[in-house]
PDB file of C-alpha atoms and ligand atoms in Angstrom:
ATOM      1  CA  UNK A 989       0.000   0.000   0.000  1.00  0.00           C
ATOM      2  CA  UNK A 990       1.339   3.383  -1.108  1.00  0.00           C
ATOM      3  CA  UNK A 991       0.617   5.319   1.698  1.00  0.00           C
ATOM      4  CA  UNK A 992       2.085   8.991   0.612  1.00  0.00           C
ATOM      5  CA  UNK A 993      -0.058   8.656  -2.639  1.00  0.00           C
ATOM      6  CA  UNK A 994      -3.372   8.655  -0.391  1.00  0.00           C
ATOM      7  CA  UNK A 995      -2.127  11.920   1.141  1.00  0.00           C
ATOM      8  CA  UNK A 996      -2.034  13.746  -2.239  1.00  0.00           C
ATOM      9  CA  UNK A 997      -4.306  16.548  -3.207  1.00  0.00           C
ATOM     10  CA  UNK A 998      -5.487  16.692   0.456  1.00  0.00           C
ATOM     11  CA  UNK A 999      -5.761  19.683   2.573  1.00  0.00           C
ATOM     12  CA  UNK A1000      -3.030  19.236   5.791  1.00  0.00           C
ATOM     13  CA  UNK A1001      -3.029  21.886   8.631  1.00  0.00           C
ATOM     14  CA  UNK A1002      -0.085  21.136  10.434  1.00  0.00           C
ATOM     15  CA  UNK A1003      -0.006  23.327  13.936  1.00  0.00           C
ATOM     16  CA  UNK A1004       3.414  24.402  15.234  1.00  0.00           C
ATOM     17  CA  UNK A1005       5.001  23.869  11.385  1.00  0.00           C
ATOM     18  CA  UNK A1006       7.551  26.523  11.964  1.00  0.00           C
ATOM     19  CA  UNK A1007      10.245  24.086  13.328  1.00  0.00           C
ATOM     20  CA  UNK A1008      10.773  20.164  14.422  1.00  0.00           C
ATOM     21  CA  UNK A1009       8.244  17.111  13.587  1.00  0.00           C
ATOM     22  CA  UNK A1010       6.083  20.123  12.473  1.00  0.00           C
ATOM     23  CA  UNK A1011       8.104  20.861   9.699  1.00  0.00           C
ATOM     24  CA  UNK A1012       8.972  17.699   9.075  1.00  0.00           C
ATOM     25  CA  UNK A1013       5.039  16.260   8.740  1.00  0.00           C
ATOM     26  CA  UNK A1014       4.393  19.313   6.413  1.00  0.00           C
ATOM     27  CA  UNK A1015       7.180  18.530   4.248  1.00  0.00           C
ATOM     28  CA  UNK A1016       6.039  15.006   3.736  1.00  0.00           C
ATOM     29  CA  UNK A1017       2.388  15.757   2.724  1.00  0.00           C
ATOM     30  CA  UNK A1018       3.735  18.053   0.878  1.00  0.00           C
ATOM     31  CA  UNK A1019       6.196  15.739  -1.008  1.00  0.00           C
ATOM     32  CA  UNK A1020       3.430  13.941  -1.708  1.00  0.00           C
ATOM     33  CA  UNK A1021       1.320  16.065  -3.361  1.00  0.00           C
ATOM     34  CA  UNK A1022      -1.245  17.890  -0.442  1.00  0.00           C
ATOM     35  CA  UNK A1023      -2.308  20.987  -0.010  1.00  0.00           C
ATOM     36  CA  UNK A1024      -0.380  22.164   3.321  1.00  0.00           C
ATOM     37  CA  UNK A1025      -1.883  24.739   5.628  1.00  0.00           C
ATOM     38  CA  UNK A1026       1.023  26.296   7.783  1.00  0.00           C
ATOM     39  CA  UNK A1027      -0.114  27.558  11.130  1.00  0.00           C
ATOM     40  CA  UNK A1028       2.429  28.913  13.696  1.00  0.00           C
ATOM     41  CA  UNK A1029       3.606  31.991  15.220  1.00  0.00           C
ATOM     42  CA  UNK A1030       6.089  32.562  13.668  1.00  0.00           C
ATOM     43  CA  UNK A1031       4.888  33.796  10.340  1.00  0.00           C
ATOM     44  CA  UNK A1032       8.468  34.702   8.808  1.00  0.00           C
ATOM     45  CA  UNK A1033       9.754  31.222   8.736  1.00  0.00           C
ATOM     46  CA  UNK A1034       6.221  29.847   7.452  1.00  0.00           C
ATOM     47  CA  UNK A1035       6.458  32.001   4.697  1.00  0.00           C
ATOM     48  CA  UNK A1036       9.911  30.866   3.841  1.00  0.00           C
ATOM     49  CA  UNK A1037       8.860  27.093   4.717  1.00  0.00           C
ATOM     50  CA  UNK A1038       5.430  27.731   2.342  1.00  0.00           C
ATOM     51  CA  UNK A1039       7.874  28.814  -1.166  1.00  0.00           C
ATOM     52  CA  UNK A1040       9.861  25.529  -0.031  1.00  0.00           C
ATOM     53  CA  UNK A1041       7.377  23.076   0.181  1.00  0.00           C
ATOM     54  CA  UNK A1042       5.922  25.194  -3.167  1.00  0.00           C
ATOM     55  CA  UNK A1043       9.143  24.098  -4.611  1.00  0.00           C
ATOM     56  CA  UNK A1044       9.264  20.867  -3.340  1.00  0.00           C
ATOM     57  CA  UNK A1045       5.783  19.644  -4.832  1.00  0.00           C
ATOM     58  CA  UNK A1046       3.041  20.796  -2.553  1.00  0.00           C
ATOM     59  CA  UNK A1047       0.032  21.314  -4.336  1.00  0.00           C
ATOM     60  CA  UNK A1048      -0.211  24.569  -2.219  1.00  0.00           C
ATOM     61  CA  UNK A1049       1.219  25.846   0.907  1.00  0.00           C
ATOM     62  CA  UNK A1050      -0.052  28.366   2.919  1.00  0.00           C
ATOM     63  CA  UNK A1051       0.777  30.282   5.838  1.00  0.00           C
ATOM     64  CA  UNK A1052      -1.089  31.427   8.773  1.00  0.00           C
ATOM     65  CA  UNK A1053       0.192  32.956  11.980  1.00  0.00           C
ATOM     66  CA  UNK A1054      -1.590  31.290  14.950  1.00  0.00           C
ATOM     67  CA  UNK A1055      -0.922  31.362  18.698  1.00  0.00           C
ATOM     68  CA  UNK A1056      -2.961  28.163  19.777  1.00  0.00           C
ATOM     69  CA  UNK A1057      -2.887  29.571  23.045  1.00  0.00           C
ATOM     70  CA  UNK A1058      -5.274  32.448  22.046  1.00  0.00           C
ATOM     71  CA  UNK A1059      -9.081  30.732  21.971  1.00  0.00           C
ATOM     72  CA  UNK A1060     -10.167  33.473  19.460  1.00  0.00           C
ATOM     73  CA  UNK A1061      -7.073  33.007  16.976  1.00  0.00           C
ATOM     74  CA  UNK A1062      -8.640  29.383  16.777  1.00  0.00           C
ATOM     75  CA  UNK A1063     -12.052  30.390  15.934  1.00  0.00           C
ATOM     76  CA  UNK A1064     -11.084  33.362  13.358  1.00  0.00           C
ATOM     77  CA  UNK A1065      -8.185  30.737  12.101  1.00  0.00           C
ATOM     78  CA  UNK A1066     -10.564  27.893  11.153  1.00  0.00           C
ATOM     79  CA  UNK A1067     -12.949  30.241   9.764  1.00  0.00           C
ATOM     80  CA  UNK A1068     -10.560  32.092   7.587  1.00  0.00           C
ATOM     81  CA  UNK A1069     -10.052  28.254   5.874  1.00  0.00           C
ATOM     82  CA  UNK A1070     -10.887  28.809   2.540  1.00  0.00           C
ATOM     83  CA  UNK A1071     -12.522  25.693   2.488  1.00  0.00           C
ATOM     84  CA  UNK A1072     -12.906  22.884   5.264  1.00  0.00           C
ATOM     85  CA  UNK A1073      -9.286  20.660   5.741  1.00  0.00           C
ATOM     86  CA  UNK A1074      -9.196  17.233   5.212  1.00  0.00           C
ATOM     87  CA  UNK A1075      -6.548  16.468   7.895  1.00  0.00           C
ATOM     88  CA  UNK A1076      -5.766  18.224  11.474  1.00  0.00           C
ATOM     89  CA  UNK A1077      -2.223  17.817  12.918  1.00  0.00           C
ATOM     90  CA  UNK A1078      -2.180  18.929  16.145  1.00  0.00           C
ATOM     91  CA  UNK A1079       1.340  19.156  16.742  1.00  0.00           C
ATOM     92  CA  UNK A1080       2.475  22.435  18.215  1.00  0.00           C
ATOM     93  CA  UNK A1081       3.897  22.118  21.565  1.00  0.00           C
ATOM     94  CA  UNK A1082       6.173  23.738  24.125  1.00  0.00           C
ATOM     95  CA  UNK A1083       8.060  22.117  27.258  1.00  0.00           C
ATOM     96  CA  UNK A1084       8.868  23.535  30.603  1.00  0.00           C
ATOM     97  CA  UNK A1085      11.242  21.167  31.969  1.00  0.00           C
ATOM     98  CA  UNK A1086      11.915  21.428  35.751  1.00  0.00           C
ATOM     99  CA  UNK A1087      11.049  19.802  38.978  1.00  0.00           C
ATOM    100  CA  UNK A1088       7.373  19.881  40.320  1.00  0.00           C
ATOM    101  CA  UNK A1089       8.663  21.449  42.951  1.00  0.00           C
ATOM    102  CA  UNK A1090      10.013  24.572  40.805  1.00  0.00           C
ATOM    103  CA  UNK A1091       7.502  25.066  38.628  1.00  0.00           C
ATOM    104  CA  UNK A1092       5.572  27.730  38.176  1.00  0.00           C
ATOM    105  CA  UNK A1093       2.017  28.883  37.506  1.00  0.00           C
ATOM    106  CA  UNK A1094       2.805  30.396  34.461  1.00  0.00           C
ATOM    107  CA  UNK A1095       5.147  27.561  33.264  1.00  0.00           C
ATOM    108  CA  UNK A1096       2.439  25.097  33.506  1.00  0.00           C
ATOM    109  CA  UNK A1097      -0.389  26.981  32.517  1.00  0.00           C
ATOM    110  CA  UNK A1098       1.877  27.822  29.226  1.00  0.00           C
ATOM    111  CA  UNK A1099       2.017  24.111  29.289  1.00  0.00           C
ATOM    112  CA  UNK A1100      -1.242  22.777  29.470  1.00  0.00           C
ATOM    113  CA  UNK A1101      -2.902  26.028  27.364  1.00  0.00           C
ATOM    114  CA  UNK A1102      -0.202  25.281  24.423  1.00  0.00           C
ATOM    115  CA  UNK A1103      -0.284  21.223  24.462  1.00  0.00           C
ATOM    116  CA  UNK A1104      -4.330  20.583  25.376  1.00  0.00           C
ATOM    117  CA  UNK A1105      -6.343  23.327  25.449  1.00  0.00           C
ATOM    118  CA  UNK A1106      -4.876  24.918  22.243  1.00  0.00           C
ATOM    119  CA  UNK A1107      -5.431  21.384  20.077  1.00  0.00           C
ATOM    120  CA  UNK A1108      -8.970  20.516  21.974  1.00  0.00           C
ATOM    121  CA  UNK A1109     -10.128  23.783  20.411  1.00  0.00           C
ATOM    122  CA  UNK A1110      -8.918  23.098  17.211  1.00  0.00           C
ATOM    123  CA  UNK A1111     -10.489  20.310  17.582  1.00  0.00           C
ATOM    124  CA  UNK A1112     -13.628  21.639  18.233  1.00  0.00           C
ATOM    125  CA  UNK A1113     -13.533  23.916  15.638  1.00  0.00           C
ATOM    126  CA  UNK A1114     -12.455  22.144  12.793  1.00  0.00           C
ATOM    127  CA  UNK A1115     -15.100  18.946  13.676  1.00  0.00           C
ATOM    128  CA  UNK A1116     -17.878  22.312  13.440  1.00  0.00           C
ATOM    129  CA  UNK A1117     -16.501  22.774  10.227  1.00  0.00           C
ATOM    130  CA  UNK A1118     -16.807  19.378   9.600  1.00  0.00           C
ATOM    131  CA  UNK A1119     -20.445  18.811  10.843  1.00  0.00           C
ATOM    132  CA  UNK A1120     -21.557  22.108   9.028  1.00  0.00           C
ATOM    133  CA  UNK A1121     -20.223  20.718   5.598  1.00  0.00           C
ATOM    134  CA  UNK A1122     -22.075  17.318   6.074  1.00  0.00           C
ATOM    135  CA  UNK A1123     -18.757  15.686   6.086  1.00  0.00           C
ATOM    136  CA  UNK A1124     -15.774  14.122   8.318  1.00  0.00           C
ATOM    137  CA  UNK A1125     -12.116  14.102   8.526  1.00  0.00           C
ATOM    138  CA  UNK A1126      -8.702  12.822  10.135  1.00  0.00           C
ATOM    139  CA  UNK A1127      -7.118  14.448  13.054  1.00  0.00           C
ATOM    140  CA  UNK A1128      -3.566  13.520  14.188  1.00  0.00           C
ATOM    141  CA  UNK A1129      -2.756  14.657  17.731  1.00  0.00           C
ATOM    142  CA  UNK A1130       1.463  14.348  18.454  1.00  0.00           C
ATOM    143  CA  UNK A1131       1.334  13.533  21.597  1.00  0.00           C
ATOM    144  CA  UNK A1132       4.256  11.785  23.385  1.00  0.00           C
ATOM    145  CA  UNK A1133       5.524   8.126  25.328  1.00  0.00           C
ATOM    146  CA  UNK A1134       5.632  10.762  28.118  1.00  0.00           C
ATOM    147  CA  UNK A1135       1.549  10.540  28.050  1.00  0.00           C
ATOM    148  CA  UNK A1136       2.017   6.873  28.911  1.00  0.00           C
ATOM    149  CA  UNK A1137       4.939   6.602  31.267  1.00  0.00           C
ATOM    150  CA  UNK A1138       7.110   9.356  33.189  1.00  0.00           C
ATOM    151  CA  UNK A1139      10.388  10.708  33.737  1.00  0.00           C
ATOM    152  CA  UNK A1140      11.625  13.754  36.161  1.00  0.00           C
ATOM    153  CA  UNK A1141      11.740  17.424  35.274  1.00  0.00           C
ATOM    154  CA  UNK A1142       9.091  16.923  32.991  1.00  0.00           C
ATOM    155  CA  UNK A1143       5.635  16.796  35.163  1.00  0.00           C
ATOM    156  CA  UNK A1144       3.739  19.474  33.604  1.00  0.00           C
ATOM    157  CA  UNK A1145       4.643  18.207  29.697  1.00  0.00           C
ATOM    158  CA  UNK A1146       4.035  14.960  30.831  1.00  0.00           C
ATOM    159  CA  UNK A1147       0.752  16.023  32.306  1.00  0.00           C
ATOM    160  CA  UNK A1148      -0.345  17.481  29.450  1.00  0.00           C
ATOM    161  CA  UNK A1149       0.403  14.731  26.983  1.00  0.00           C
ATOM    162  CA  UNK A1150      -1.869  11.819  29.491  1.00  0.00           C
ATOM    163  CA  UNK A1151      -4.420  14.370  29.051  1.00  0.00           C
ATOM    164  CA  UNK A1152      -4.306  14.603  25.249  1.00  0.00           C
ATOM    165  CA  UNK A1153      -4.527  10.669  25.634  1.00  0.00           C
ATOM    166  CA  UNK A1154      -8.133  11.082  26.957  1.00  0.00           C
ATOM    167  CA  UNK A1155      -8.757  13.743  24.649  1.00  0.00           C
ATOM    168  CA  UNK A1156      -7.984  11.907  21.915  1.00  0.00           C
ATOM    169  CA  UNK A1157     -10.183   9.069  23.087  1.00  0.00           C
ATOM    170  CA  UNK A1158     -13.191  10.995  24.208  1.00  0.00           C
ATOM    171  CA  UNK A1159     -13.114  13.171  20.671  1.00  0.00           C
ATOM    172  CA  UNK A1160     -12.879   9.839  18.875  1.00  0.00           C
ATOM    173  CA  UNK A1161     -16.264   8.517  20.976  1.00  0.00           C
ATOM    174  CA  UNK A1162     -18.234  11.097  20.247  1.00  0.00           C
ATOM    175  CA  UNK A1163     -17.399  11.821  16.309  1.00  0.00           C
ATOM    176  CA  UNK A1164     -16.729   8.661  14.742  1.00  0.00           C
ATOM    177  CA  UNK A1165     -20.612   8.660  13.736  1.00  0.00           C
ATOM    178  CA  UNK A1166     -19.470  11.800  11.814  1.00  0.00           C
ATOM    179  CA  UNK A1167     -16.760  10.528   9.864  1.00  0.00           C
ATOM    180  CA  UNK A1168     -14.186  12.271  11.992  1.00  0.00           C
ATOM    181  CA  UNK A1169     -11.268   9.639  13.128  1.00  0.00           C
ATOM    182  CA  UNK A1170      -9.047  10.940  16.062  1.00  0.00           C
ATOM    183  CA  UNK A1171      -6.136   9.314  16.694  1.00  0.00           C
ATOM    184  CA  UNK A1172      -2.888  10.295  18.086  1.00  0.00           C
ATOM    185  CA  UNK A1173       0.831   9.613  17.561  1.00  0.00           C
ATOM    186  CA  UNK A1174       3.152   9.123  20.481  1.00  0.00           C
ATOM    187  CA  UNK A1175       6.991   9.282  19.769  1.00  0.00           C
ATOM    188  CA  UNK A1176       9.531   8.437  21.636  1.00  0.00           C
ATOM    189  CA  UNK A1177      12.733  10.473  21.580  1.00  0.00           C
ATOM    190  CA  UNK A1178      13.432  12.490  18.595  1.00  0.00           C
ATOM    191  CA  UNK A1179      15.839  14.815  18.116  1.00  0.00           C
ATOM    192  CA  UNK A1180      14.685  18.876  17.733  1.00  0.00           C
ATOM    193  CA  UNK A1181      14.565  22.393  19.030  1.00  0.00           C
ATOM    194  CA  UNK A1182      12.496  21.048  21.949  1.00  0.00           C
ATOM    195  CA  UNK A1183      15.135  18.358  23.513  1.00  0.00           C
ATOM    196  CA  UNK A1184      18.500  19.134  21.848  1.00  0.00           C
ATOM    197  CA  UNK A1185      20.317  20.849  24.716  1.00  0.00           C
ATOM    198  CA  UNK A1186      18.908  17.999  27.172  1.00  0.00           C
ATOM    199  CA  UNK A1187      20.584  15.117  24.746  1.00  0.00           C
ATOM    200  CA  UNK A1188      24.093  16.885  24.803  1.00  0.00           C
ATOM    201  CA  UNK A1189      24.077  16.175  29.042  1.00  0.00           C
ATOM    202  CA  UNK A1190      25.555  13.040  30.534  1.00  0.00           C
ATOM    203  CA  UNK A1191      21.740  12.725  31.526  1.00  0.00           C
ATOM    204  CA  UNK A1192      20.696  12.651  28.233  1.00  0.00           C
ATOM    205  CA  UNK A1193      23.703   9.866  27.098  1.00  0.00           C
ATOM    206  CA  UNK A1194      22.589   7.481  29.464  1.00  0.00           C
ATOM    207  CA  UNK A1195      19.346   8.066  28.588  1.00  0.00           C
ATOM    208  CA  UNK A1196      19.536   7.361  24.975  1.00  0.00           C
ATOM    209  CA  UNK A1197      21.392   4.365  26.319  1.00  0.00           C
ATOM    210  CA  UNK A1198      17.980   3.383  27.949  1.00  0.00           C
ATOM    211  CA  UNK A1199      15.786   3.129  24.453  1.00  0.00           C
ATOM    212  CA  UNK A1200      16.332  -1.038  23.742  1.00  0.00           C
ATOM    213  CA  UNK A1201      16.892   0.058  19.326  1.00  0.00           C
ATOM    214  CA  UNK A1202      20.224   2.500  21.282  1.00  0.00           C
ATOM    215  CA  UNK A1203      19.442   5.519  19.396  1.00  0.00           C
ATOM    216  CA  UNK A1204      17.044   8.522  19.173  1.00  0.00           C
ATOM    217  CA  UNK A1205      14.635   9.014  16.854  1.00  0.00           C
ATOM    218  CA  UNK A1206      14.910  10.340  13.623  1.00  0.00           C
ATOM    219  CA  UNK A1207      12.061  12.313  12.496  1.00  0.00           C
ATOM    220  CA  UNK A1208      11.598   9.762   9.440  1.00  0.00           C
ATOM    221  CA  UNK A1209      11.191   7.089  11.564  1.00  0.00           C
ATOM    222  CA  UNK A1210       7.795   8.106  12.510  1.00  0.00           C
ATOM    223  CA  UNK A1211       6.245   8.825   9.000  1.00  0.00           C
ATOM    224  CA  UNK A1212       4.853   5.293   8.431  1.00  0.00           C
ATOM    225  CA  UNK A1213       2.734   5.629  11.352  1.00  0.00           C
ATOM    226  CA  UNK A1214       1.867   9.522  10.832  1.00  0.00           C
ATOM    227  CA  UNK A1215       0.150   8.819   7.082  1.00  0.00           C
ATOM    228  CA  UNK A1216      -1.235   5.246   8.191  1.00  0.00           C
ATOM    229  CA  UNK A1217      -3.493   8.172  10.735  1.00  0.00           C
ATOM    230  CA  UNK A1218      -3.681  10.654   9.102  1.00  0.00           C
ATOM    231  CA  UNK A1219      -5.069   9.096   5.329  1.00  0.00           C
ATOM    232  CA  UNK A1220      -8.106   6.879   4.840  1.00  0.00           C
ATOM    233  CA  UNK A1221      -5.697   3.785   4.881  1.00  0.00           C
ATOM    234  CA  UNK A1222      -7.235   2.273   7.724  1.00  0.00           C
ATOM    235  CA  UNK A1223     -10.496   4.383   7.945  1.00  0.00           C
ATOM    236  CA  UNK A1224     -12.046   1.776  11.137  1.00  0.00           C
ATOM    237  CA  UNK A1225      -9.295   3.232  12.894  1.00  0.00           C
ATOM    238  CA  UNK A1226     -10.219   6.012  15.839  1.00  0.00           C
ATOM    239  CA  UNK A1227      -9.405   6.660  19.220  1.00  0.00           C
ATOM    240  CA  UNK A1228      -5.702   5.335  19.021  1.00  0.00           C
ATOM    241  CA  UNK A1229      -2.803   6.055  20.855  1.00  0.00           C
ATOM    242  CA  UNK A1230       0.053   4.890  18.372  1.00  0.00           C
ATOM    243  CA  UNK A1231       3.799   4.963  20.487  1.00  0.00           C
ATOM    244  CA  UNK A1232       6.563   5.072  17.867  1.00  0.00           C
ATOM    245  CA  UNK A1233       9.788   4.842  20.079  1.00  0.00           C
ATOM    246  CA  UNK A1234      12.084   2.450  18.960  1.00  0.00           C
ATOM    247  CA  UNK A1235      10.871   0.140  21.853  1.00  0.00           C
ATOM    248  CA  UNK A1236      11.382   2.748  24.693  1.00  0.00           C
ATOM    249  CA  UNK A1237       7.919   2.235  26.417  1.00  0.00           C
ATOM    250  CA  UNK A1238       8.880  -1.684  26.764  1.00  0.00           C
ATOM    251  CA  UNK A1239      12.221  -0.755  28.066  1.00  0.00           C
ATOM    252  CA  UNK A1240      13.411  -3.274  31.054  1.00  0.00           C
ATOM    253  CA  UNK A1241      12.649  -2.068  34.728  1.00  0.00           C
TER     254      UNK A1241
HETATM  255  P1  NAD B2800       9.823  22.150  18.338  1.00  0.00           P
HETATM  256  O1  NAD B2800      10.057  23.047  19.495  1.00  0.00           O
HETATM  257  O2  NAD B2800      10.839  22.090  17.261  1.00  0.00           O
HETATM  258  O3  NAD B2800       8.431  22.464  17.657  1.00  0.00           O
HETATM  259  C1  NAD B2800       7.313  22.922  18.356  1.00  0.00           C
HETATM  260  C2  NAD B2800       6.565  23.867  17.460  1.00  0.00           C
HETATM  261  O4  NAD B2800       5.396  24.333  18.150  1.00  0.00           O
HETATM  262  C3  NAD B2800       7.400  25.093  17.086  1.00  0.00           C
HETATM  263  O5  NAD B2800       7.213  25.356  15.713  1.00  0.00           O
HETATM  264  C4  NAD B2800       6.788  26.181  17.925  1.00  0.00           C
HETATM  265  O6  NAD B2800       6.917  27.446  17.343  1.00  0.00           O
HETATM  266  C5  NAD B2800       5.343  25.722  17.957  1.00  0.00           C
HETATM  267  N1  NAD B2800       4.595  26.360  19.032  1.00  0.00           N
HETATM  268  C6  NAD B2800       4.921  26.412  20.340  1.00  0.00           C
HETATM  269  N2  NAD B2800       4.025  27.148  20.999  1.00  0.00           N
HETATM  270  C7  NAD B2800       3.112  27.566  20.079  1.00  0.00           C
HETATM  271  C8  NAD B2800       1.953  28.360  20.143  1.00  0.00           C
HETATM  272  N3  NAD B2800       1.523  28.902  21.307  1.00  0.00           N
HETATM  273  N4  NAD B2800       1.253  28.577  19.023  1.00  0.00           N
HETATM  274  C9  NAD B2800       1.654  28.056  17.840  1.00  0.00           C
HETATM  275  N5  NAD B2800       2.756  27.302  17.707  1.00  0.00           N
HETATM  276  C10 NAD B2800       3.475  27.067  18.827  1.00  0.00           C
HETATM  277  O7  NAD B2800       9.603  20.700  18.951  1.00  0.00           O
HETATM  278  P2  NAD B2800       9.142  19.321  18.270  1.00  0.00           P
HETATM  279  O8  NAD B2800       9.956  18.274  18.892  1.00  0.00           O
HETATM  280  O9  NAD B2800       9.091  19.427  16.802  1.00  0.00           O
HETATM  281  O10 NAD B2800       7.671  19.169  18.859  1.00  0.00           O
HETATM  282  C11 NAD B2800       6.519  18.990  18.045  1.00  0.00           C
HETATM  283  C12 NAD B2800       5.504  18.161  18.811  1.00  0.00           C
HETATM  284  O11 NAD B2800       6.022  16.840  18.990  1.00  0.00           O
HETATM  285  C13 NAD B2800       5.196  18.691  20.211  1.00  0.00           C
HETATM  286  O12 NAD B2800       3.817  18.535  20.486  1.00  0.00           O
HETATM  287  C14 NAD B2800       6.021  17.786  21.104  1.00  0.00           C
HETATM  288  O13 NAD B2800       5.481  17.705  22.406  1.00  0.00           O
HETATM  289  C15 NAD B2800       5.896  16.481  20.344  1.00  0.00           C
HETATM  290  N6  NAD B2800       6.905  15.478  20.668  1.00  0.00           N
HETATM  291  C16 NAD B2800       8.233  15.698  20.383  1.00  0.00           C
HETATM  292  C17 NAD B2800       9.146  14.715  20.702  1.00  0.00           C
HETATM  293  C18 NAD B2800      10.599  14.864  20.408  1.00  0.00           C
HETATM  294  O14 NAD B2800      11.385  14.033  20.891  1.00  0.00           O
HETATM  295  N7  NAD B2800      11.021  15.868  19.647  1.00  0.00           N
HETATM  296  C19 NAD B2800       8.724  13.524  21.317  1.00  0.00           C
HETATM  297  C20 NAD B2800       7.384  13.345  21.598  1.00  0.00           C
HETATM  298  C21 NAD B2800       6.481  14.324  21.269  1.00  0.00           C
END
């Protein structure tokens, strides 16, 4: 099964596709023929990013600055679709890493607005745009192993991504009579902006040490797994929480 070819001609918004996975996920659709909708804050670099993926073979690329943070940029985002998308990627997402004990309010409410409240109203919005238009659609929430599982310094990220697990399930209950799978990906480690500095520590050595496949992730490694949700390849599918993470989740105790 060609996956990429049931990607083509689609219409992608990828959240957070100034950097990263984000990027990376717009690139491929875009390879592959879709229609990518660029949504980030940074509006400079989408621009740049949009004439790339132009380049590159996107059908079209478009950019539009978004802070998912801000509940009204949602609504006026969604709306200002020229027409409704066939796939959400809910991928933007920040970090705060420090102990429990040290965070702060406005760390973790950055946290949890950015990682679950920003992509349950995208959500939201995009399934009304859905149900208005008498038809479904695929969303993809990036989520993390860290939604399964824990480590320290990371409590309010890790917080954030169990909660998108429920999200993602609870979404997927109530619209899969609509047509509207919601399913979510969970890597493990992958090198970018967000972890970089961590895996240049001793702590984050030994921690790559830890994954059983004894590397990180490349950003590649997760596409398989990112179209198989995203496309109608395997349209019974809803309400999954897929870890990609070269085995870290069954790593020994
Ligand atoms: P990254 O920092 O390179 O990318 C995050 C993107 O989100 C950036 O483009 C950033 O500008 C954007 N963003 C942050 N806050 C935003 C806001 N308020 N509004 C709009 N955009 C905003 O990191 P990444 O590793 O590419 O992360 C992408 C997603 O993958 C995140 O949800 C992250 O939690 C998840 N993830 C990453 C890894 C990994 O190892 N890299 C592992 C598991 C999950």
């Amino acid at each position: 099964m060609d996956l990429g070819a049931r990607i083509a001609g689609k219409h992608v918004v990828v959240t957070g596709a100034s950097s990263g996975l984000g990027t990376h996920f717009a690139t491929l659709c875009a390879r592959h023929g879709a229609n990518v909708i660029l949504a980030a804050r940074r509006l400079d670099r989408l621009e740049a990013l949009a004439a790339d993926l132009r380049r590159a073979g996107a059908a079209s690329a478009t950019a539009y600055a978004l802070d998912v943070t801000d509940a009204d940029a949602i609504a006026s985002f969604v709306a200002a679709l020229p027409e409704a998308p066939d796939v959400l990627v809910n991928n933007a997402g920040i970090s705060a890493a420090a102990p429990a004990l040290d965070t702060s309010v406005a760390d973790f409410d950055a946290v949890t607005a950015t990682n679950l409240r920003g992509p349950f109203l995208l959500a939201v919005e995009t399934a009304r745009r859905w149900r208005a238009a008498g038809r479904g659609g695929s969303i993809v929430n990036i989520a993390s192993i860290l939604g399964l599982r824990v480590a320290g310094g990371v409590a309010s990220y890790a917080v954030s991504k169990a909660a998108i697990r429920q999200m993602n399930a609870a979404l997927a209950l109530e619209w899969a009579r609509f047509g509207i799978r919601v399913n979510a990906l969970a890597p493990g480690y992958i090198e970018t902006d967000i972890n970089a500095d961590f895996f240049a520590t001793p702590a984050g050595e030994a921690m790559v040490k830890r994954i059983p496949m004894r590397r990180l992730g490349r950003p590649e490694d997760l596409d398989a797994a990112f179209l198989l949700l995203a496309t109608d390849a395997a349209p019974w599918m809803t309400g999954v929480f897929l870890p990609v993470d070269g085995g870290h989740l069954v790593s020994g105790l």
